[in-house]
C-alpha cells in the first residue's frame, strides 16, 4: 500500500531494546555505540514540577510547533512535498526503535525544485563554477535529469572547493563550497531526514534546526540560570569538531534511524568526495566540510549520540544536584548546583569525547563559579556572531 511505502522501516529486536536500556551510572554510559543497537533516549528534566528551566523548555508548545517548520519556501510544489513526507514524522515519533528503509522516493522533482529555491542565490560557486542564476536557466530539464541520476545511482558527488575565512583569533577557518547540484541533493536529503531527527533531537539543542536559533538558546540559558540552582558553569568548545568527525561513527549514528542504503550511500559520497584547493584534489578521511548543506545535520546527529543522550542520563543518574544544558551546534554550556558535580562531569566528558576522536579546546573551555563572562564565553561569542546581544547573569 502507498502508506506502507511512506513509512517503511525495520524494527529492533526485544533483546536489542533491553540492551539499549542497560546504561551504567558512570561516564561510560555509552549510548549503544554500535549501528545495530537501538537507542532509548530519556527526556525528563531533574526535579519535575519545580521552577521552569532550560530543560523544562524542551516540552514547551512553542518548540513542538516550531519543529514542524521548514526552510522551504511556501511554493505549490512545497505543499505537495509536505504531503509526500507527512507519514514519516508520526512514524518516527511513534516507533523510535525502528529504522526507515524507504526514503529515497521522497526525493522527487518537486522536492529538488524546492531545495534549489531554498539555496542562497548569491552564494559562491563550487568546483563546477555553476551559479544559482545560471542553473535556473532551463531549470526543469536540469532537475528532471538530476532526479533520474539520483534514482538510478548515476549521481556523483563533486569535491568541495576549499576557501578560507578569517577567524576572530587571526587564524583562518577552512570552508568547503559544494557544487550546486550537490547542494540541491543535500538540501533535499536534509529536508527528508529532518522529519525523523526533529522528533529525536533534544530540547536543549538549538543550532541549525528548523524554527530554532540563537535567541531561543539564550532564552533557555537565561531561564535555566534564573530558575535553577546553578552555581558553577562549564562553557565548553570542542576543538575542530567539524574537521574531526569520524566517518565510521557518523555513518553508524545515522544508521540508528536510517536503513535506506541509497540514502546512506549519498551521505557516504559526500563524506568521501574530497576537497579541491588550487586545482589539487585531496582525500577526506575524516570530518565534514563546514559550508556544506548537509554538514549541520550530520553534526547534530553526531552530537546527539555522543553528547545529548549521554548528558541526559548523566544528570539523572550521576549528578547530586541540579544540572542545566544548552547546546548550540558544537558549543555548549552546562550549569551545575555543586562544584563536585561540575568537576566530575568535566573529567568524564573529556573521556567520553576521546572515545569518538574528539577533545575539548583547552583555551576555549572554562569551568567557573557564579558567572558567565560574556566577553570570554565561547558560547556567547557564537550567539553574538548570529546577531544576539546581551548575556545572562548568574546569581
mmCIF file of C-alpha atoms in Angstrom:
data_model
loop_
_atom_site.group_PDB
_atom_site.id
_atom_site.type_symbol
_atom_site.label_atom_id
_atom_site.label_comp_id
_atom_site.label_asym_id
_atom_site.label_seq_id
_atom_site.Cartn_x
_atom_site.Cartn_y
_atom_site.Cartn_z
ATOM 1 C CA UNK A 1 0.000 0.000 0.000
ATOM 2 C CA UNK A 2 1.074 3.573 -0.527
ATOM 3 C CA UNK A 3 1.026 4.311 3.194
ATOM 4 C CA UNK A 4 3.461 1.487 3.924
ATOM 5 C CA UNK A 5 5.819 2.791 1.301
ATOM 6 C CA UNK A 6 5.882 6.180 3.007
ATOM 7 C CA UNK A 7 6.958 4.839 6.384
ATOM 8 C CA UNK A 8 8.638 1.542 5.550
ATOM 9 C CA UNK A 9 11.021 0.699 8.372
ATOM 10 C CA UNK A 10 12.526 -2.198 10.292
ATOM 11 C CA UNK A 11 12.074 -2.966 13.974
ATOM 12 C CA UNK A 12 14.678 -3.663 16.626
ATOM 13 C CA UNK A 13 14.520 -6.982 18.426
ATOM 14 C CA UNK A 14 13.379 -7.254 22.032
ATOM 15 C CA UNK A 15 16.927 -8.132 23.106
ATOM 16 C CA UNK A 16 18.299 -5.022 21.426
ATOM 17 C CA UNK A 17 15.638 -2.934 23.100
ATOM 18 C CA UNK A 18 16.590 -4.300 26.501
ATOM 19 C CA UNK A 19 20.296 -3.810 25.877
ATOM 20 C CA UNK A 20 19.710 -0.199 24.920
ATOM 21 C CA UNK A 21 18.172 0.458 28.328
ATOM 22 C CA UNK A 22 21.064 -1.090 30.228
ATOM 23 C CA UNK A 23 23.066 2.070 30.925
ATOM 24 C CA UNK A 24 25.591 2.369 33.744
ATOM 25 C CA UNK A 25 25.798 5.144 36.331
ATOM 26 C CA UNK A 26 29.276 6.159 35.188
ATOM 27 C CA UNK A 27 30.742 8.234 32.384
ATOM 28 C CA UNK A 28 30.941 5.027 30.383
ATOM 29 C CA UNK A 29 27.175 5.131 29.915
ATOM 30 C CA UNK A 30 27.672 4.737 26.211
ATOM 31 C CA UNK A 31 24.588 5.346 24.147
ATOM 32 C CA UNK A 32 24.920 1.990 22.407
ATOM 33 C CA UNK A 33 27.952 2.741 20.277
ATOM 34 C CA UNK A 34 27.060 0.236 17.548
ATOM 35 C CA UNK A 35 24.929 0.776 14.497
ATOM 36 C CA UNK A 36 22.879 -2.352 15.089
ATOM 37 C CA UNK A 37 21.659 -1.320 18.537
ATOM 38 C CA UNK A 38 18.606 0.679 19.412
ATOM 39 C CA UNK A 39 18.791 3.828 21.480
ATOM 40 C CA UNK A 40 16.172 4.632 24.067
ATOM 41 C CA UNK A 41 16.532 8.331 24.864
ATOM 42 C CA UNK A 42 15.398 9.864 28.098
ATOM 43 C CA UNK A 43 13.788 13.280 28.056
ATOM 44 C CA UNK A 44 12.871 14.264 31.578
ATOM 45 C CA UNK A 45 14.403 17.172 33.461
ATOM 46 C CA UNK A 46 15.610 16.918 37.035
ATOM 47 C CA UNK A 47 13.118 17.844 39.751
ATOM 48 C CA UNK A 48 9.988 17.864 37.690
ATOM 49 C CA UNK A 49 7.258 20.201 38.820
ATOM 50 C CA UNK A 50 9.624 22.852 40.127
ATOM 51 C CA UNK A 51 10.655 26.138 38.574
ATOM 52 C CA UNK A 52 10.996 26.320 34.799
ATOM 53 C CA UNK A 53 14.482 25.873 33.357
ATOM 54 C CA UNK A 54 16.391 25.339 30.172
ATOM 55 C CA UNK A 55 15.496 21.663 30.398
ATOM 56 C CA UNK A 56 11.852 22.363 31.114
ATOM 57 C CA UNK A 57 11.764 24.360 27.922
ATOM 58 C CA UNK A 58 12.121 21.112 25.991
ATOM 59 C CA UNK A 59 8.417 20.494 26.368
ATOM 60 C CA UNK A 60 7.149 23.956 25.508
ATOM 61 C CA UNK A 61 4.312 24.068 22.992
ATOM 62 C CA UNK A 62 6.172 26.700 21.011
ATOM 63 C CA UNK A 63 9.073 24.337 20.453
ATOM 64 C CA UNK A 64 6.792 21.490 19.424
ATOM 65 C CA UNK A 65 5.192 23.763 16.878
ATOM 66 C CA UNK A 66 8.462 25.105 15.578
ATOM 67 C CA UNK A 67 9.933 21.753 14.672
ATOM 68 C CA UNK A 68 7.260 21.295 12.027
ATOM 69 C CA UNK A 69 8.607 24.294 10.190
ATOM 70 C CA UNK A 70 10.994 24.032 7.271
ATOM 71 C CA UNK A 71 13.462 26.237 5.486
ATOM 72 C CA UNK A 72 11.479 25.622 2.299
ATOM 73 C CA UNK A 73 9.702 28.427 0.528
ATOM 74 C CA UNK A 74 5.888 28.269 0.558
ATOM 75 C CA UNK A 75 5.533 27.212 -3.067
ATOM 76 C CA UNK A 76 2.880 24.957 -4.551
ATOM 77 C CA UNK A 77 5.471 22.235 -5.005
ATOM 78 C CA UNK A 78 6.453 22.685 -1.358
ATOM 79 C CA UNK A 79 2.878 21.862 -0.395
ATOM 80 C CA UNK A 80 2.974 18.686 -2.437
ATOM 81 C CA UNK A 81 6.339 17.823 -0.864
ATOM 82 C CA UNK A 82 4.932 18.106 2.655
ATOM 83 C CA UNK A 83 2.056 15.802 1.730
ATOM 84 C CA UNK A 84 4.560 13.219 0.494
ATOM 85 C CA UNK A 85 6.537 13.363 3.722
ATOM 86 C CA UNK A 86 3.594 13.556 6.087
ATOM 87 C CA UNK A 87 3.810 9.901 7.101
ATOM 88 C CA UNK A 88 7.466 9.981 8.132
ATOM 89 C CA UNK A 89 7.278 12.211 11.198
ATOM 90 C CA UNK A 90 4.447 10.388 13.041
ATOM 91 C CA UNK A 91 6.102 7.042 12.308
ATOM 92 C CA UNK A 92 9.404 8.344 13.704
ATOM 93 C CA UNK A 93 7.632 9.640 16.796
ATOM 94 C CA UNK A 94 5.581 6.542 17.487
ATOM 95 C CA UNK A 95 8.257 3.912 16.805
ATOM 96 C CA UNK A 96 11.610 5.199 17.973
ATOM 97 C CA UNK A 97 13.256 1.792 17.759
ATOM 98 C CA UNK A 98 12.678 1.468 14.024
ATOM 99 C CA UNK A 99 14.861 2.319 11.046
ATOM 100 C CA UNK A 100 13.478 3.777 7.858
ATOM 101 C CA UNK A 101 14.128 1.611 4.808
ATOM 102 C CA UNK A 102 12.325 3.599 2.079
ATOM 103 C CA UNK A 103 13.222 7.284 1.974
ATOM 104 C CA UNK A 104 14.800 7.982 -1.403
ATOM 105 C CA UNK A 105 11.460 8.072 -3.207
ATOM 106 C CA UNK A 106 10.737 11.314 -1.326
ATOM 107 C CA UNK A 107 13.466 12.979 -3.399
ATOM 108 C CA UNK A 108 11.041 13.948 -6.127
ATOM 109 C CA UNK A 109 11.482 16.590 -8.804
ATOM 110 C CA UNK A 110 9.203 18.802 -6.709
ATOM 111 C CA UNK A 111 11.413 18.446 -3.627
ATOM 112 C CA UNK A 112 14.530 19.077 -5.699
ATOM 113 C CA UNK A 113 12.903 22.234 -7.044
ATOM 114 C CA UNK A 114 12.055 23.443 -3.555
ATOM 115 C CA UNK A 115 15.573 22.603 -2.452
ATOM 116 C CA UNK A 116 17.014 24.684 -5.276
ATOM 117 C CA UNK A 117 14.914 27.706 -4.329
ATOM 118 C CA UNK A 118 15.906 27.272 -0.678
ATOM 119 C CA UNK A 119 19.585 27.846 -1.536
ATOM 120 C CA UNK A 120 21.353 31.172 -1.143
ATOM 121 C CA UNK A 121 21.137 32.840 -4.528
ATOM 122 C CA UNK A 122 24.340 34.853 -4.156
ATOM 123 C CA UNK A 123 26.465 32.046 -2.722
ATOM 124 C CA UNK A 124 29.896 31.420 -4.201
ATOM 125 C CA UNK A 125 30.005 28.623 -6.785
ATOM 126 C CA UNK A 126 31.664 25.311 -6.098
ATOM 127 C CA UNK A 127 34.179 23.453 -8.193
ATOM 128 C CA UNK A 128 31.670 23.294 -11.046
ATOM 129 C CA UNK A 129 31.627 27.091 -11.354
ATOM 130 C CA UNK A 130 27.835 26.985 -11.625
ATOM 131 C CA UNK A 131 25.939 29.898 -10.082
ATOM 132 C CA UNK A 132 22.348 29.781 -8.885
ATOM 133 C CA UNK A 133 21.229 32.116 -11.678
ATOM 134 C CA UNK A 134 22.898 30.015 -14.363
ATOM 135 C CA UNK A 135 21.325 26.822 -13.109
ATOM 136 C CA UNK A 136 17.884 28.416 -13.073
ATOM 137 C CA UNK A 137 18.118 28.705 -16.851
ATOM 138 C CA UNK A 138 16.487 25.523 -18.093
ATOM 139 C CA UNK A 139 15.774 24.539 -14.511
ATOM 140 C CA UNK A 140 13.064 21.948 -15.143
ATOM 141 C CA UNK A 141 15.155 19.942 -17.601
ATOM 142 C CA UNK A 142 18.114 20.100 -15.242
ATOM 143 C CA UNK A 143 16.059 18.880 -12.292
ATOM 144 C CA UNK A 144 14.499 16.024 -14.252
ATOM 145 C CA UNK A 145 17.972 14.895 -15.300
ATOM 146 C CA UNK A 146 19.300 15.238 -11.748
ATOM 147 C CA UNK A 147 16.334 13.278 -10.407
ATOM 148 C CA UNK A 148 16.980 10.452 -12.859
ATOM 149 C CA UNK A 149 20.679 10.290 -11.964
ATOM 150 C CA UNK A 150 19.973 10.209 -8.241
ATOM 151 C CA UNK A 151 17.422 7.418 -8.514
ATOM 152 C CA UNK A 152 19.374 5.201 -10.860
ATOM 153 C CA UNK A 153 22.597 5.607 -8.887
ATOM 154 C CA UNK A 154 24.419 7.615 -11.541
ATOM 155 C CA UNK A 155 24.711 10.778 -9.448
ATOM 156 C CA UNK A 156 28.319 11.543 -8.478
ATOM 157 C CA UNK A 157 29.265 13.989 -5.753
ATOM 158 C CA UNK A 158 31.938 16.509 -6.679
ATOM 159 C CA UNK A 159 34.776 17.616 -4.394
ATOM 160 C CA UNK A 160 34.187 20.730 -2.330
ATOM 161 C CA UNK A 161 36.086 23.870 -3.266
ATOM 162 C CA UNK A 162 38.318 24.881 -0.358
ATOM 163 C CA UNK A 163 38.257 28.520 0.684
ATOM 164 C CA UNK A 164 39.324 30.252 3.886
ATOM 165 C CA UNK A 165 37.683 32.920 6.013
ATOM 166 C CA UNK A 166 39.346 34.828 8.875
ATOM 167 C CA UNK A 167 38.676 33.827 12.487
ATOM 168 C CA UNK A 168 38.495 36.135 15.464
ATOM 169 C CA UNK A 169 41.889 34.940 16.733
ATOM 170 C CA UNK A 170 43.627 35.824 13.475
ATOM 171 C CA UNK A 171 43.727 32.307 12.086
ATOM 172 C CA UNK A 172 41.770 31.119 9.065
ATOM 173 C CA UNK A 173 38.800 28.774 9.050
ATOM 174 C CA UNK A 174 38.583 26.347 6.093
ATOM 175 C CA UNK A 175 35.236 26.109 4.349
ATOM 176 C CA UNK A 176 34.104 23.641 1.722
ATOM 177 C CA UNK A 177 31.837 25.006 -1.011
ATOM 178 C CA UNK A 178 29.857 22.244 -2.684
ATOM 179 C CA UNK A 179 28.878 22.154 -6.343
ATOM 180 C CA UNK A 180 25.375 23.439 -6.993
ATOM 181 C CA UNK A 181 23.779 20.077 -7.738
ATOM 182 C CA UNK A 182 25.369 18.653 -4.604
ATOM 183 C CA UNK A 183 23.773 21.482 -2.623
ATOM 184 C CA UNK A 184 20.376 20.706 -4.132
ATOM 185 C CA UNK A 185 20.502 16.995 -3.364
ATOM 186 C CA UNK A 186 21.910 17.618 0.109
ATOM 187 C CA UNK A 187 19.098 20.056 0.883
ATOM 188 C CA UNK A 188 16.522 17.511 -0.282
ATOM 189 C CA UNK A 189 18.042 14.805 1.910
ATOM 190 C CA UNK A 190 18.206 17.176 4.900
ATOM 191 C CA UNK A 191 14.538 18.074 4.445
ATOM 192 C CA UNK A 192 13.633 14.389 4.385
ATOM 193 C CA UNK A 193 15.782 13.376 7.361
ATOM 194 C CA UNK A 194 14.567 16.335 9.416
ATOM 195 C CA UNK A 195 11.203 14.598 9.573
ATOM 196 C CA UNK A 196 12.916 11.892 11.609
ATOM 197 C CA UNK A 197 15.519 13.793 13.578
ATOM 198 C CA UNK A 198 13.343 16.699 14.647
ATOM 199 C CA UNK A 199 11.387 14.075 16.565
ATOM 200 C CA UNK A 200 14.544 12.603 18.118
ATOM 201 C CA UNK A 201 16.649 15.686 18.865
ATOM 202 C CA UNK A 202 16.612 17.038 22.391
ATOM 203 C CA UNK A 203 15.001 20.261 23.525
ATOM 204 C CA UNK A 204 18.314 21.759 24.684
ATOM 205 C CA UNK A 205 19.807 21.527 21.170
ATOM 206 C CA UNK A 206 19.340 24.805 19.281
ATOM 207 C CA UNK A 207 21.908 25.085 16.497
ATOM 208 C CA UNK A 208 20.976 24.683 12.828
ATOM 209 C CA UNK A 209 17.487 23.369 13.416
ATOM 210 C CA UNK A 210 14.200 24.459 11.809
ATOM 211 C CA UNK A 211 12.386 27.015 13.930
ATOM 212 C CA UNK A 212 15.250 27.282 16.420
ATOM 213 C CA UNK A 213 18.165 29.629 16.714
ATOM 214 C CA UNK A 214 20.495 31.646 18.927
ATOM 215 C CA UNK A 215 17.754 33.746 20.514
ATOM 216 C CA UNK A 216 15.960 30.645 21.758
ATOM 217 C CA UNK A 217 19.283 29.277 23.050
ATOM 218 C CA UNK A 218 19.889 32.477 25.005
ATOM 219 C CA UNK A 219 16.333 32.403 26.367
ATOM 220 C CA UNK A 220 16.774 28.813 27.528
ATOM 221 C CA UNK A 221 20.116 29.574 29.155
ATOM 222 C CA UNK A 222 18.742 32.634 30.915
ATOM 223 C CA UNK A 223 15.716 30.694 32.183
ATOM 224 C CA UNK A 224 17.881 27.883 33.468
ATOM 225 C CA UNK A 225 20.194 30.254 35.294
ATOM 226 C CA UNK A 226 17.325 32.206 36.839
ATOM 227 C CA UNK A 227 15.132 29.319 37.920
ATOM 228 C CA UNK A 228 17.579 26.540 38.744
ATOM 229 C CA UNK A 229 20.215 26.391 41.453
ATOM 230 C CA UNK A 230 23.227 26.997 39.221
ATOM 231 C CA UNK A 231 26.481 27.870 40.963
ATOM 232 C CA UNK A 232 29.075 26.535 38.513
ATOM 233 C CA UNK A 233 29.091 26.867 34.745
ATOM 234 C CA UNK A 234 31.029 24.869 32.161
ATOM 235 C CA UNK A 235 31.469 26.811 28.915
ATOM 236 C CA UNK A 236 32.857 24.202 26.509
ATOM 237 C CA UNK A 237 34.160 24.211 22.952
ATOM 238 C CA UNK A 238 35.015 21.037 21.036
ATOM 239 C CA UNK A 239 38.293 21.510 19.185
ATOM 240 C CA UNK A 240 37.905 21.392 15.399
ATOM 241 C CA UNK A 241 34.671 19.453 15.681
ATOM 242 C CA UNK A 242 33.596 19.524 12.030
ATOM 243 C CA UNK A 243 37.123 18.632 10.912
ATOM 244 C CA UNK A 244 37.353 15.669 13.287
ATOM 245 C CA UNK A 245 34.011 13.927 12.906
ATOM 246 C CA UNK A 246 34.855 10.280 12.377
ATOM 247 C CA UNK A 247 33.251 8.977 9.179
ATOM 248 C CA UNK A 248 32.650 5.495 10.546
ATOM 249 C CA UNK A 249 30.937 6.808 13.662
ATOM 250 C CA UNK A 250 28.952 9.289 11.582
ATOM 251 C CA UNK A 251 27.505 6.507 9.465
ATOM 252 C CA UNK A 252 26.823 4.292 12.492
ATOM 253 C CA UNK A 253 24.897 7.078 14.167
ATOM 254 C CA UNK A 254 22.847 7.783 11.044
ATOM 255 C CA UNK A 255 22.128 4.070 10.704
ATOM 256 C CA UNK A 256 20.405 4.071 14.084
ATOM 257 C CA UNK A 257 17.392 5.528 12.252
ATOM 258 C CA UNK A 258 18.114 5.221 8.527
ATOM 259 C CA UNK A 259 18.293 1.842 6.789
ATOM 260 C CA UNK A 260 17.712 3.022 3.211
ATOM 261 C CA UNK A 261 21.013 2.016 1.625
ATOM 262 C CA UNK A 262 20.554 4.576 -1.157
ATOM 263 C CA UNK A 263 20.329 7.470 1.310
ATOM 264 C CA UNK A 264 23.316 6.095 3.216
ATOM 265 C CA UNK A 265 25.340 5.876 0.003
ATOM 266 C CA UNK A 266 24.558 9.505 -0.782
ATOM 267 C CA UNK A 267 25.877 10.573 2.612
ATOM 268 C CA UNK A 268 28.983 8.434 2.144
ATOM 269 C CA UNK A 269 29.584 10.027 -1.252
ATOM 270 C CA UNK A 270 29.531 13.496 0.280
ATOM 271 C CA UNK A 271 31.850 12.497 3.107
ATOM 272 C CA UNK A 272 34.339 10.884 0.717
ATOM 273 C CA UNK A 273 34.136 13.403 -2.139
ATOM 274 C CA UNK A 274 37.288 15.177 -1.023
ATOM 275 C CA UNK A 275 38.288 18.806 -1.423
ATOM 276 C CA UNK A 276 39.870 20.759 -4.245
ATOM 277 C CA UNK A 277 42.327 23.527 -3.402
ATOM 278 C CA UNK A 278 44.257 25.413 -6.074
ATOM 279 C CA UNK A 279 43.316 22.719 -8.557
ATOM 280 C CA UNK A 280 44.657 19.901 -6.400
ATOM 281 C CA UNK A 281 42.311 17.198 -5.123
ATOM 282 C CA UNK A 282 42.839 15.709 -1.676
ATOM 283 C CA UNK A 283 41.034 12.858 0.036
ATOM 284 C CA UNK A 284 38.895 13.449 3.115
ATOM 285 C CA UNK A 285 39.358 10.577 5.535
ATOM 286 C CA UNK A 286 37.815 12.416 8.455
ATOM 287 C CA UNK A 287 35.490 15.378 9.027
ATOM 288 C CA UNK A 288 32.718 17.009 7.055
ATOM 289 C CA UNK A 289 33.173 20.326 5.207
ATOM 290 C CA UNK A 290 31.981 23.418 7.037
ATOM 291 C CA UNK A 291 29.804 25.139 4.499
ATOM 292 C CA UNK A 292 28.196 22.004 3.066
ATOM 293 C CA UNK A 293 24.398 21.949 3.314
ATOM 294 C CA UNK A 294 24.337 18.504 4.909
ATOM 295 C CA UNK A 295 27.096 19.149 7.464
ATOM 296 C CA UNK A 296 24.996 20.854 10.194
ATOM 297 C CA UNK A 297 22.528 17.969 10.264
ATOM 298 C CA UNK A 298 25.304 15.368 10.393
ATOM 299 C CA UNK A 299 26.954 17.354 13.177
ATOM 300 C CA UNK A 300 23.746 17.417 15.194
ATOM 301 C CA UNK A 301 23.246 13.679 14.669
ATOM 302 C CA UNK A 302 26.824 13.036 15.797
ATOM 303 C CA UNK A 303 26.476 15.113 18.967
ATOM 304 C CA UNK A 304 23.002 13.748 19.635
ATOM 305 C CA UNK A 305 24.571 10.355 20.280
ATOM 306 C CA UNK A 306 27.944 11.466 21.623
ATOM 307 C CA UNK A 307 26.673 14.166 23.987
ATOM 308 C CA UNK A 308 22.927 14.783 24.206
ATOM 309 C CA UNK A 309 21.723 11.297 25.155
ATOM 310 C CA UNK A 310 24.741 10.751 27.387
ATOM 311 C CA UNK A 311 24.358 14.026 29.307
ATOM 312 C CA UNK A 312 20.667 13.362 29.903
ATOM 313 C CA UNK A 313 21.472 10.054 31.580
ATOM 314 C CA UNK A 314 24.409 11.616 33.459
ATOM 315 C CA UNK A 315 22.369 14.371 35.032
ATOM 316 C CA UNK A 316 19.631 11.927 36.073
ATOM 317 C CA UNK A 317 21.787 9.072 37.337
ATOM 318 C CA UNK A 318 25.123 10.622 38.375
ATOM 319 C CA UNK A 319 24.630 14.256 39.385
ATOM 320 C CA UNK A 320 23.937 15.013 43.031
ATOM 321 C CA UNK A 321 22.385 18.396 42.331
ATOM 322 C CA UNK A 322 20.609 20.213 39.551
ATOM 323 C CA UNK A 323 22.107 20.390 36.047
ATOM 324 C CA UNK A 324 21.092 22.523 33.079
ATOM 325 C CA UNK A 325 22.241 22.031 29.494
ATOM 326 C CA UNK A 326 22.113 24.278 26.428
ATOM 327 C CA UNK A 327 23.876 23.295 23.201
ATOM 328 C CA UNK A 328 24.247 25.355 20.054
ATOM 329 C CA UNK A 329 25.951 23.155 17.446
ATOM 330 C CA UNK A 330 29.383 22.239 18.864
ATOM 331 C CA UNK A 331 29.350 24.945 21.559
ATOM 332 C CA UNK A 332 27.653 24.130 24.827
ATOM 333 C CA UNK A 333 27.015 25.347 28.345
ATOM 334 C CA UNK A 334 26.351 23.055 31.298
ATOM 335 C CA UNK A 335 25.353 24.554 34.647
ATOM 336 C CA UNK A 336 25.719 22.759 37.985
ATOM 337 C CA UNK A 337 24.473 23.237 41.516
ATOM 338 C CA UNK A 338 27.563 21.651 43.058
ATOM 339 C CA UNK A 339 31.251 22.051 42.308
ATOM 340 C CA UNK A 340 31.855 18.325 42.789
ATOM 341 C CA UNK A 341 29.357 17.542 40.023
ATOM 342 C CA UNK A 342 30.959 20.128 37.741
ATOM 343 C CA UNK A 343 34.476 18.794 38.189
ATOM 344 C CA UNK A 344 33.407 15.170 37.814
ATOM 345 C CA UNK A 345 31.390 15.968 34.704
ATOM 346 C CA UNK A 346 34.287 17.789 33.060
ATOM 347 C CA UNK A 347 36.607 14.821 33.578
ATOM 348 C CA UNK A 348 34.084 12.275 32.360
ATOM 349 C CA UNK A 349 33.068 14.461 29.424
ATOM 350 C CA UNK A 350 36.706 14.550 28.283
ATOM 351 C CA UNK A 351 36.812 10.758 28.479
ATOM 352 C CA UNK A 352 33.549 10.494 26.589
ATOM 353 C CA UNK A 353 34.765 12.706 23.734
ATOM 354 C CA UNK A 354 38.046 10.809 23.436
ATOM 355 C CA UNK A 355 36.149 7.634 22.563
ATOM 356 C CA UNK A 356 34.929 9.346 19.405
ATOM 357 C CA UNK A 357 38.157 11.072 18.381
ATOM 358 C CA UNK A 358 37.223 14.436 19.879
ATOM 359 C CA UNK A 359 38.643 16.699 22.567
ATOM 360 C CA UNK A 360 37.830 19.946 24.318
ATOM 361 C CA UNK A 361 39.655 23.094 23.275
ATOM 362 C CA UNK A 362 41.809 23.886 26.297
ATOM 363 C CA UNK A 363 41.894 27.639 25.656
ATOM 364 C CA UNK A 364 38.179 27.932 24.960
ATOM 365 C CA UNK A 365 36.789 25.695 27.683
ATOM 366 C CA UNK A 366 36.202 27.203 31.104
ATOM 367 C CA UNK A 367 34.675 25.958 34.349
ATOM 368 C CA UNK A 368 33.844 28.960 36.532
ATOM 369 C CA UNK A 369 31.759 29.760 39.603
ATOM 370 C CA UNK A 370 28.881 32.189 39.804
ATOM 371 C CA UNK A 371 29.206 33.916 36.453
ATOM 372 C CA UNK A 372 29.353 33.557 32.689
ATOM 373 C CA UNK A 373 31.680 36.213 31.272
ATOM 374 C CA UNK A 374 30.007 37.358 28.062
ATOM 375 C CA UNK A 375 33.299 38.670 26.681
ATOM 376 C CA UNK A 376 35.247 35.444 27.242
ATOM 377 C CA UNK A 377 32.484 32.915 26.742
ATOM 378 C CA UNK A 378 32.853 30.943 23.525
ATOM 379 C CA UNK A 379 29.154 30.155 23.696
ATOM 380 C CA UNK A 380 28.223 33.831 23.879
ATOM 381 C CA UNK A 381 30.646 34.653 21.057
ATOM 382 C CA UNK A 382 28.845 32.122 18.879
ATOM 383 C CA UNK A 383 25.470 33.650 19.728
ATOM 384 C CA UNK A 384 26.729 37.182 19.081
ATOM 385 C CA UNK A 385 28.004 36.058 15.691
ATOM 386 C CA UNK A 386 24.400 35.038 14.986
ATOM 387 C CA UNK A 387 23.131 38.512 15.906
ATOM 388 C CA UNK A 388 22.242 38.007 19.566
ATOM 389 C CA UNK A 389 23.043 40.775 22.052
ATOM 390 C CA UNK A 390 23.086 40.657 25.807
ATOM 391 C CA UNK A 391 24.162 37.933 28.172
ATOM 392 C CA UNK A 392 22.610 36.068 31.083
ATOM 393 C CA UNK A 393 23.744 36.745 34.611
ATOM 394 C CA UNK A 394 24.233 34.219 37.343
ATOM 395 C CA UNK A 395 23.044 34.777 40.897
#
